[in-house]
Amino acid sequence: MYKTTRLSLFIIGLTFVAPAFAAEKDPNLKLIKARQSEMQLRSFNAGPLFGMAKGQITYDAETASKLANNLKALLELDMGRAWAKGTGNDAYAGKTTALPEIWSTYPEISEKGQAYAKAVNELAAVAGNGLDALKGKIGALGKGCKGCHDDFREKKN
Ligand code: HEC
């Protein structure tokens, strides 16, 4: 009798705890974090390149080359698992700005990804060759980011 009561109390306890626990441990939240973190790394590396092109930061060949090559290195990451279907802002409002169109219009986003990759590769090849060379390729990089965000990322208010 005592045992049964303890057991049922334990089970009741579990049912109260479970929903909060489940929300916290939803593995999709982790993958959303991962893809956002990779985007943050893009921003971290691309930011100073934009700054140099605009003359806000003094151009430095070594730094420019390193930053552009960091962007190139990021292309090597296979982040596919972080873009699981069903993890758009329709299901995870407030947690992600990824639009459901990523999945409903697939593979359109991969075309944007390819345009971006091309821009990164072309920039990395010349970023250390002087400010003019950087300026010649930075526009395509900006378009690469924006081109995808315009269609597949929730607009900032
Ligand atoms: C092929 C599409 C695509 C390209 C190219 C792309 N992004 Fe993104 N980016 C996204 C999507 C989709 C999100 C929303 C991710 C989410 O919230 O889950 C995002 C989110 C972000 C965020 C916000 C991350 C966060 O913490 O919420 C930053 C910053 C960002 N991108 C920077 C960049 C920069 C800089 C570039 C170019 C150098 C770039 N992105 C290129 C699709 C792209």
Coordinates of N, CA and C and ligand atoms in Angstrom, one line a residue:
M1 N 0.8 -1.2 0.0 CA 0.0 0.0 0.0 C 0.9 1.3 0.0
Y2 N 1.8 1.3 1.0 CA 2.7 2.4 1.1 C 3.5 2.6 -0.2
K3 N 4.0 1.4 -0.7 CA 4.7 1.5 -2.0 C 3.9 2.1 -3.1
T4 N 2.7 1.6 -3.2 CA 1.8 2.1 -4.3 C 1.6 3.6 -4.3
T5 N 1.4 4.1 -3.0 CA 1.2 5.5 -2.9 C 2.4 6.3 -3.3
R6 N 3.6 5.8 -2.8 CA 4.8 6.5 -3.2 C 5.0 6.5 -4.7
L7 N 4.7 5.3 -5.3 CA 4.8 5.2 -6.8 C 3.9 6.2 -7.5
S8 N 2.6 6.2 -7.0 CA 1.7 7.1 -7.7 C 2.0 8.6 -7.5
L9 N 2.5 8.9 -6.3 CA 3.0 10.3 -6.1 C 4.1 10.6 -7.1
F10 N 5.0 9.7 -7.2 CA 6.1 9.9 -8.1 C 5.7 10.1 -9.5
I11 N 4.7 9.3 -9.9 CA 4.2 9.4 -11.3 C 3.5 10.8 -11.5
I12 N 2.7 11.1 -10.5 CA 2.0 12.4 -10.6 C 3.0 13.6 -10.7
G13 N 4.1 13.4 -9.9 CA 5.2 14.4 -9.9 C 5.7 14.5 -11.3
L14 N 5.9 13.4 -11.9 CA 6.5 13.3 -13.2 C 5.6 14.0 -14.3
T15 N 4.3 13.8 -14.2 CA 3.4 14.4 -15.2 C 3.4 15.9 -15.0
F16 N 3.6 16.4 -13.8 CA 3.7 17.9 -13.7 C 5.0 18.4 -14.3
V17 N 6.0 17.7 -14.1 CA 7.4 18.2 -14.5 C 7.6 18.0 -16.0
A18 N 7.0 16.9 -16.5 CA 7.3 16.6 -17.9 C 7.2 17.7 -19.0
P19 N 6.1 18.5 -19.0 CA 6.0 19.4 -20.1 C 7.2 20.4 -20.1
A20 N 7.5 21.0 -19.0 CA 8.6 22.0 -18.9 C 9.9 21.3 -19.3
F21 N 10.1 20.1 -18.8 CA 11.3 19.4 -19.1 C 11.4 19.1 -20.6
A22 N 10.3 18.7 -21.2 CA 10.3 18.4 -22.6 C 10.6 19.7 -23.5
A23 N 10.0 20.8 -23.1 CA 10.3 22.0 -23.8 C 11.8 22.4 -23.8
E24 N 12.3 22.3 -22.6 CA 13.7 22.6 -22.4 C 14.7 21.7 -23.2
K25 N 14.2 20.5 -23.3 CA 15.1 19.5 -23.9 C 14.7 19.2 -25.4
D26 N 13.8 20.0 -25.9 CA 13.5 19.8 -27.3 C 14.8 20.0 -28.2
P27 N 15.2 18.9 -28.8 CA 16.4 18.9 -29.6 C 16.4 20.0 -30.7
N28 N 15.2 20.4 -31.2 CA 15.2 21.3 -32.2 C 15.7 22.7 -31.8
L29 N 15.6 23.0 -30.5 CA 16.1 24.3 -30.0 C 17.6 24.3 -30.1
K30 N 18.2 23.2 -29.9 CA 19.6 23.1 -30.0 C 20.1 23.3 -31.4
L31 N 19.4 22.7 -32.4 CA 19.8 22.8 -33.8 C 19.6 24.3 -34.3
I32 N 18.5 24.9 -33.8 CA 18.3 26.3 -34.2 C 19.4 27.2 -33.7
K33 N 19.8 26.9 -32.4 CA 21.0 27.6 -31.9 C 22.2 27.5 -32.7
A34 N 22.4 26.2 -33.1 CA 23.6 25.9 -33.9 C 23.7 26.7 -35.2
R35 N 22.5 26.7 -35.9 CA 22.6 27.4 -37.2 C 22.7 28.9 -37.0
Q36 N 22.1 29.4 -35.9 CA 22.2 30.8 -35.7 C 23.6 31.2 -35.3
S37 N 24.3 30.3 -34.6 CA 25.7 30.5 -34.2 C 26.6 30.5 -35.4
E38 N 26.3 29.7 -36.4 CA 27.1 29.7 -37.6 C 26.9 31.0 -38.4
M39 N 25.6 31.5 -38.3 CA 25.3 32.8 -39.0 C 26.1 33.9 -38.2
Q40 N 26.2 33.8 -36.9 CA 26.9 34.8 -36.1 C 28.4 34.8 -36.5
L41 N 28.9 33.7 -36.8 CA 30.3 33.6 -37.2 C 30.5 34.2 -38.6
R42 N 29.5 34.1 -39.5 CA 29.5 34.7 -40.8 C 29.6 36.2 -40.6
S43 N 28.7 36.7 -39.7 CA 28.6 38.1 -39.4 C 29.9 38.7 -38.8
F44 N 30.5 37.9 -37.9 CA 31.7 38.3 -37.1 C 32.8 38.5 -38.1
N45 N 32.9 37.6 -39.1 CA 34.0 37.7 -40.1 C 33.7 38.6 -41.3
A46 N 32.5 38.7 -41.7 CA 32.1 39.6 -42.8 C 32.1 41.0 -42.4
G47 N 31.7 41.3 -41.1 CA 31.5 42.7 -40.6 C 32.7 43.6 -40.9
P48 N 33.9 43.2 -40.5 CA 35.1 44.0 -40.7 C 35.5 44.2 -42.2
L49 N 35.1 43.2 -43.0 CA 35.3 43.3 -44.5 C 34.5 44.4 -45.1
F50 N 33.2 44.4 -44.7 CA 32.3 45.5 -45.1 C 32.9 46.8 -44.6
G51 N 33.3 46.8 -43.4 CA 33.9 48.0 -42.8 C 35.1 48.6 -43.6
M52 N 36.0 47.7 -44.0 CA 37.1 48.1 -44.7 C 36.7 48.6 -46.1
A53 N 35.8 47.9 -46.7 CA 35.3 48.4 -48.1 C 34.7 49.7 -48.0
K54 N 34.0 50.0 -46.9 CA 33.4 51.3 -46.7 C 34.3 52.4 -46.2
G55 N 35.5 52.0 -45.9 CA 36.5 53.0 -45.3 C 36.3 53.3 -43.9
Q56 N 35.5 52.5 -43.2 CA 35.3 52.7 -41.8 C 36.4 52.1 -40.9
I57 N 37.0 51.1 -41.5 CA 38.1 50.4 -40.9 C 39.3 50.4 -41.9
T58 N 40.5 50.7 -41.4 CA 41.7 50.7 -42.3 C 41.9 49.4 -42.9
Y59 N 42.1 49.4 -44.2 CA 42.3 48.1 -44.9 C 43.6 47.5 -44.5
D60 N 43.6 46.2 -44.2 CA 44.8 45.5 -43.9 C 44.8 44.2 -44.7
A61 N 45.8 44.0 -45.6 CA 45.7 42.8 -46.5 C 45.6 41.5 -45.7
E62 N 46.5 41.4 -44.7 CA 46.5 40.1 -44.0 C 45.2 39.8 -43.3
T63 N 44.7 40.8 -42.6 CA 43.4 40.7 -41.9 C 42.3 40.4 -42.9
A64 N 42.2 41.1 -44.0 CA 41.2 40.9 -45.0 C 41.2 39.5 -45.6
S65 N 42.4 39.0 -45.9 CA 42.6 37.7 -46.4 C 42.1 36.7 -45.4
K66 N 42.5 36.9 -44.1 CA 42.2 35.9 -43.1 C 40.6 35.8 -42.9
L67 N 40.0 37.0 -42.8 CA 38.6 37.0 -42.6 C 37.8 36.4 -43.8
A68 N 38.2 36.7 -45.0 CA 37.6 36.1 -46.2 C 37.8 34.6 -46.2
N69 N 39.0 34.1 -45.8 CA 39.2 32.7 -45.7 C 38.5 32.0 -44.6
N70 N 38.2 32.8 -43.5 CA 37.4 32.2 -42.5 C 36.0 32.0 -43.0
L71 N 35.5 32.9 -43.8 CA 34.1 32.7 -44.4 C 34.2 31.5 -45.3
K72 N 35.3 31.3 -46.0 CA 35.4 30.2 -46.9 C 35.5 28.9 -46.1
A73 N 36.2 28.9 -44.9 CA 36.2 27.7 -44.1 C 34.8 27.3 -43.6
L74 N 34.0 28.4 -43.3 CA 32.7 28.1 -42.8 C 31.8 27.3 -43.9
L75 N 32.2 27.6 -45.2 CA 31.5 26.9 -46.2 C 31.7 25.4 -46.1
E76 N 32.8 25.0 -45.5 CA 33.1 23.6 -45.4 C 32.2 22.8 -44.4
L77 N 31.6 23.6 -43.5 CA 30.7 22.9 -42.5 C 29.5 22.4 -43.2
D78 N 29.2 21.2 -42.9 CA 27.9 20.7 -43.3 C 26.9 20.9 -42.2
M79 N 26.1 22.0 -42.4 CA 25.1 22.4 -41.4 C 23.7 21.8 -41.6
G80 N 23.6 20.9 -42.6 CA 22.3 20.3 -43.0 C 21.4 19.9 -41.9
R81 N 22.0 19.3 -40.9 CA 21.2 18.7 -39.8 C 20.5 19.9 -38.9
A82 N 21.2 21.1 -39.0 CA 20.6 22.2 -38.3 C 19.4 22.8 -38.9
W83 N 19.1 22.4 -40.2 CA 18.0 23.0 -40.9 C 16.9 21.9 -41.1
A84 N 16.6 21.2 -40.0 CA 15.6 20.2 -40.1 C 14.2 20.8 -40.4
K85 N 13.5 20.1 -41.3 CA 12.1 20.5 -41.6 C 11.2 20.6 -40.4
G86 N 10.3 21.6 -40.4 CA 9.5 21.8 -39.2 C 10.1 22.7 -38.1
T87 N 11.2 23.3 -38.4 CA 11.8 24.2 -37.4 C 11.8 25.7 -37.9
G88 N 10.8 26.0 -38.6 CA 10.7 27.4 -39.1 C 10.0 28.3 -38.0
N89 N 9.8 29.6 -38.2 CA 9.2 30.4 -37.2 C 7.7 30.2 -37.1
D90 N 7.1 29.4 -37.9 CA 5.7 29.0 -37.7 C 5.6 28.1 -36.5
A91 N 6.6 27.2 -36.4 CA 6.5 26.3 -35.2 C 7.3 26.8 -34.0
Y92 N 8.3 27.7 -34.3 CA 9.2 28.1 -33.2 C 9.3 29.7 -33.2
A93 N 8.1 30.3 -33.1 CA 8.0 31.7 -33.1 C 8.8 32.3 -31.9
G94 N 9.6 33.3 -32.1 CA 10.4 33.9 -31.1 C 11.7 33.2 -30.9
K95 N 11.9 32.0 -31.4 CA 13.1 31.3 -31.2 C 14.0 31.3 -32.5
T96 N 13.3 31.5 -33.6 CA 14.0 31.5 -34.9 C 13.4 32.5 -35.8
T97 N 14.2 33.0 -36.8 CA 13.6 33.9 -37.8 C 13.6 33.2 -39.1
A98 N 13.9 31.9 -39.1 CA 13.8 31.1 -40.4 C 12.4 30.9 -40.9
L99 N 12.2 31.3 -42.1 CA 10.8 31.3 -42.6 C 10.5 29.8 -43.1
P100 N 9.2 29.4 -43.0 CA 8.8 28.1 -43.5 C 9.1 27.9 -45.0
E101 N 9.2 29.0 -45.7 CA 9.4 28.9 -47.2 C 10.8 28.2 -47.5
I102 N 11.6 28.2 -46.5 CA 12.9 27.5 -46.7 C 12.6 26.0 -47.2
W103 N 11.6 25.5 -46.5 CA 11.3 24.1 -46.8 C 10.2 23.9 -47.9
S104 N 9.2 24.9 -47.9 CA 8.1 24.7 -48.8 C 8.6 25.1 -50.3
T105 N 9.6 25.8 -50.4 CA 10.1 26.1 -51.8 C 11.4 25.5 -52.1
Y106 N 11.8 24.5 -51.2 CA 13.1 23.9 -51.4 C 13.1 23.3 -52.8
P107 N 14.2 23.3 -53.6 CA 15.6 23.8 -53.2 C 16.0 25.2 -53.5
E108 N 15.0 26.1 -53.5 CA 15.4 27.5 -53.8 C 16.4 28.1 -53.0
I109 N 16.4 27.7 -51.7 CA 17.4 28.3 -50.8 C 18.8 27.8 -51.1
S110 N 18.9 26.6 -51.7 CA 20.3 26.1 -52.0 C 20.8 26.9 -53.2
E111 N 20.0 27.5 -54.0 CA 20.5 28.4 -55.1 C 21.1 29.6 -54.5
K112 N 20.4 30.1 -53.4 CA 20.9 31.3 -52.7 C 22.2 31.0 -52.1
G113 N 22.3 29.8 -51.5 CA 23.5 29.3 -50.9 C 24.7 29.2 -51.8
Q114 N 24.3 28.7 -53.0 CA 25.4 28.6 -54.1 C 25.9 30.0 -54.5
A115 N 25.0 30.9 -54.7 CA 25.4 32.3 -55.0 C 26.3 32.9 -54.0
Y116 N 25.9 32.6 -52.7 CA 26.7 33.1 -51.6 C 28.1 32.5 -51.6
A117 N 28.1 31.2 -51.8 CA 29.4 30.4 -51.8 C 30.3 31.0 -52.9
K118 N 29.8 31.2 -54.1 CA 30.5 31.8 -55.2 C 31.2 33.1 -54.8
A119 N 30.3 34.0 -54.2 CA 30.8 35.3 -53.7 C 32.0 35.1 -52.7
V120 N 31.8 34.2 -51.8 CA 32.8 34.0 -50.8 C 34.1 33.5 -51.4
N121 N 34.0 32.6 -52.3 CA 35.2 32.0 -53.0 C 36.0 33.1 -53.8
E122 N 35.2 33.9 -54.5 CA 35.8 34.9 -55.3 C 36.4 36.0 -54.5
L123 N 35.8 36.3 -53.4 CA 36.4 37.3 -52.4 C 37.6 36.8 -51.8
A124 N 37.6 35.6 -51.3 CA 38.7 35.0 -50.6 C 40.0 35.0 -51.5
A125 N 39.7 34.8 -52.8 CA 40.9 34.7 -53.8 C 41.6 36.0 -53.9
V126 N 40.9 37.2 -53.6 CA 41.6 38.5 -53.9 C 41.6 39.4 -52.7
A127 N 41.0 39.0 -51.6 CA 40.8 40.0 -50.5 C 42.1 40.6 -50.0
G128 N 43.2 39.8 -50.1 CA 44.5 40.3 -49.7 C 45.3 41.1 -50.7
N129 N 44.6 41.3 -51.9 CA 45.4 42.0 -53.0 C 45.1 43.5 -53.1
G130 N 44.7 44.0 -52.0 CA 44.5 45.5 -52.0 C 43.1 45.9 -51.8
L131 N 42.9 47.1 -51.4 CA 41.5 47.6 -51.1 C 40.6 47.6 -52.4
D132 N 41.2 47.9 -53.5 CA 40.4 47.9 -54.7 C 39.9 46.5 -55.1
A133 N 40.7 45.5 -54.9 CA 40.3 44.2 -55.2 C 39.2 43.7 -54.2
L134 N 39.4 44.1 -52.9 CA 38.3 43.8 -52.0 C 37.0 44.5 -52.4
K135 N 37.1 45.8 -52.7 CA 35.9 46.5 -53.1 C 35.2 45.9 -54.3
G136 N 36.0 45.3 -55.2 CA 35.4 44.7 -56.4 C 34.6 43.5 -56.1
K137 N 34.8 42.9 -55.0 CA 34.1 41.6 -54.7 C 33.1 41.7 -53.5
I138 N 33.2 42.8 -52.8 CA 32.4 42.9 -51.5 C 30.9 43.0 -51.8
G139 N 30.6 43.6 -52.9 CA 29.2 43.8 -53.2 C 28.5 42.5 -53.4
A140 N 29.1 41.6 -54.1 CA 28.5 40.3 -54.3 C 28.3 39.5 -53.0
L141 N 29.3 39.8 -52.0 CA 29.1 39.1 -50.7 C 27.9 39.7 -50.0
G142 N 27.8 41.0 -50.0 CA 26.6 41.6 -49.4 C 25.3 41.1 -50.0
K143 N 25.3 41.0 -51.3 CA 24.1 40.5 -52.0 C 23.8 39.1 -51.7
G144 N 24.9 38.3 -51.4 CA 24.8 36.9 -51.1 C 24.0 36.7 -49.8
C145 N 24.4 37.6 -48.8 CA 23.7 37.5 -47.5 C 22.3 38.0 -47.6
K146 N 22.2 39.2 -48.2 CA 20.9 39.8 -48.3 C 19.9 39.0 -49.2
G147 N 20.4 38.5 -50.3 CA 19.6 37.8 -51.2 C 18.9 36.6 -50.5
C148 N 19.5 36.0 -49.6 CA 18.9 34.9 -48.9 C 18.0 35.4 -47.8
H149 N 18.5 36.4 -47.0 CA 17.7 36.9 -45.9 C 16.4 37.5 -46.4
D150 N 16.4 38.2 -47.6 CA 15.2 38.8 -48.1 C 14.1 37.8 -48.3
D151 N 14.4 36.6 -48.7 CA 13.4 35.6 -49.0 C 13.1 34.6 -47.9
F152 N 14.2 34.4 -47.1 CA 14.0 33.2 -46.2 C 14.2 33.5 -44.7
R153 N 14.3 34.8 -44.4 CA 14.4 35.2 -43.0 C 13.4 36.3 -42.7
E154 N 12.8 36.1 -41.5 CA 11.8 37.0 -41.0 C 12.4 38.4 -41.0
K155 N 11.6 39.4 -41.5 CA 12.1 40.8 -41.5 C 12.2 41.3 -40.0
K156 N 13.2 42.1 -39.8 CA 13.4 42.7 -38.5 C 12.4 43.9 -38.4
N157 N 11.8 44.1 -37.3 CA 10.9 45.2 -37.1 C 11.6 46.4 -36.6
Ligands
HEC1 C1 21.3 30.7 -48.0 C2 20.7 31.6 -47.0 C3 21.5 32.5 -46.2 C4 22.7 33.1 -46.5 C5 23.5 33.1 -47.8 C6 23.1 33.9 -45.3 N1 22.1 33.8 -44.3 FE1 22.2 34.6 -42.5 N2 20.4 33.7 -42.0 C7 19.7 32.9 -42.9 C8 18.5 32.4 -42.2 C9 17.4 31.4 -42.7 C10 18.6 32.9 -40.9 C11 17.6 32.6 -39.7 C12 18.2 31.5 -38.8 C13 17.3 31.2 -37.6 O1 16.9 32.1 -36.9 O2 17.1 30.0 -37.3 C14 19.8 33.7 -40.8 C15 20.2 34.4 -39.7 C16 21.3 35.3 -39.7 C17 21.7 36.0 -38.5 C18 21.0 36.0 -37.1 C19 21.5 34.9 -36.3 C20 20.9 34.8 -34.9 O3 21.6 34.7 -33.9 O4 19.6 34.8 -34.8 C21 22.8 36.7 -38.8 C22 23.7 37.6 -38.0 C23 23.1 36.4 -40.2 N3 22.2 35.5 -40.7 C24 24.2 36.8 -40.9 C25 24.5 36.5 -42.2 C26 25.6 37.0 -43.0 C27 26.6 38.1 -42.4 C28 25.7 36.4 -44.2 C29 26.6 36.6 -45.3 C30 28.0 36.8 -45.0 C31 24.5 35.5 -44.2 N4 23.9 35.6 -43.0 C32 24.2 34.7 -45.2 C33 20.0 32.6 -44.2 C34 21.1 32.9 -44.8

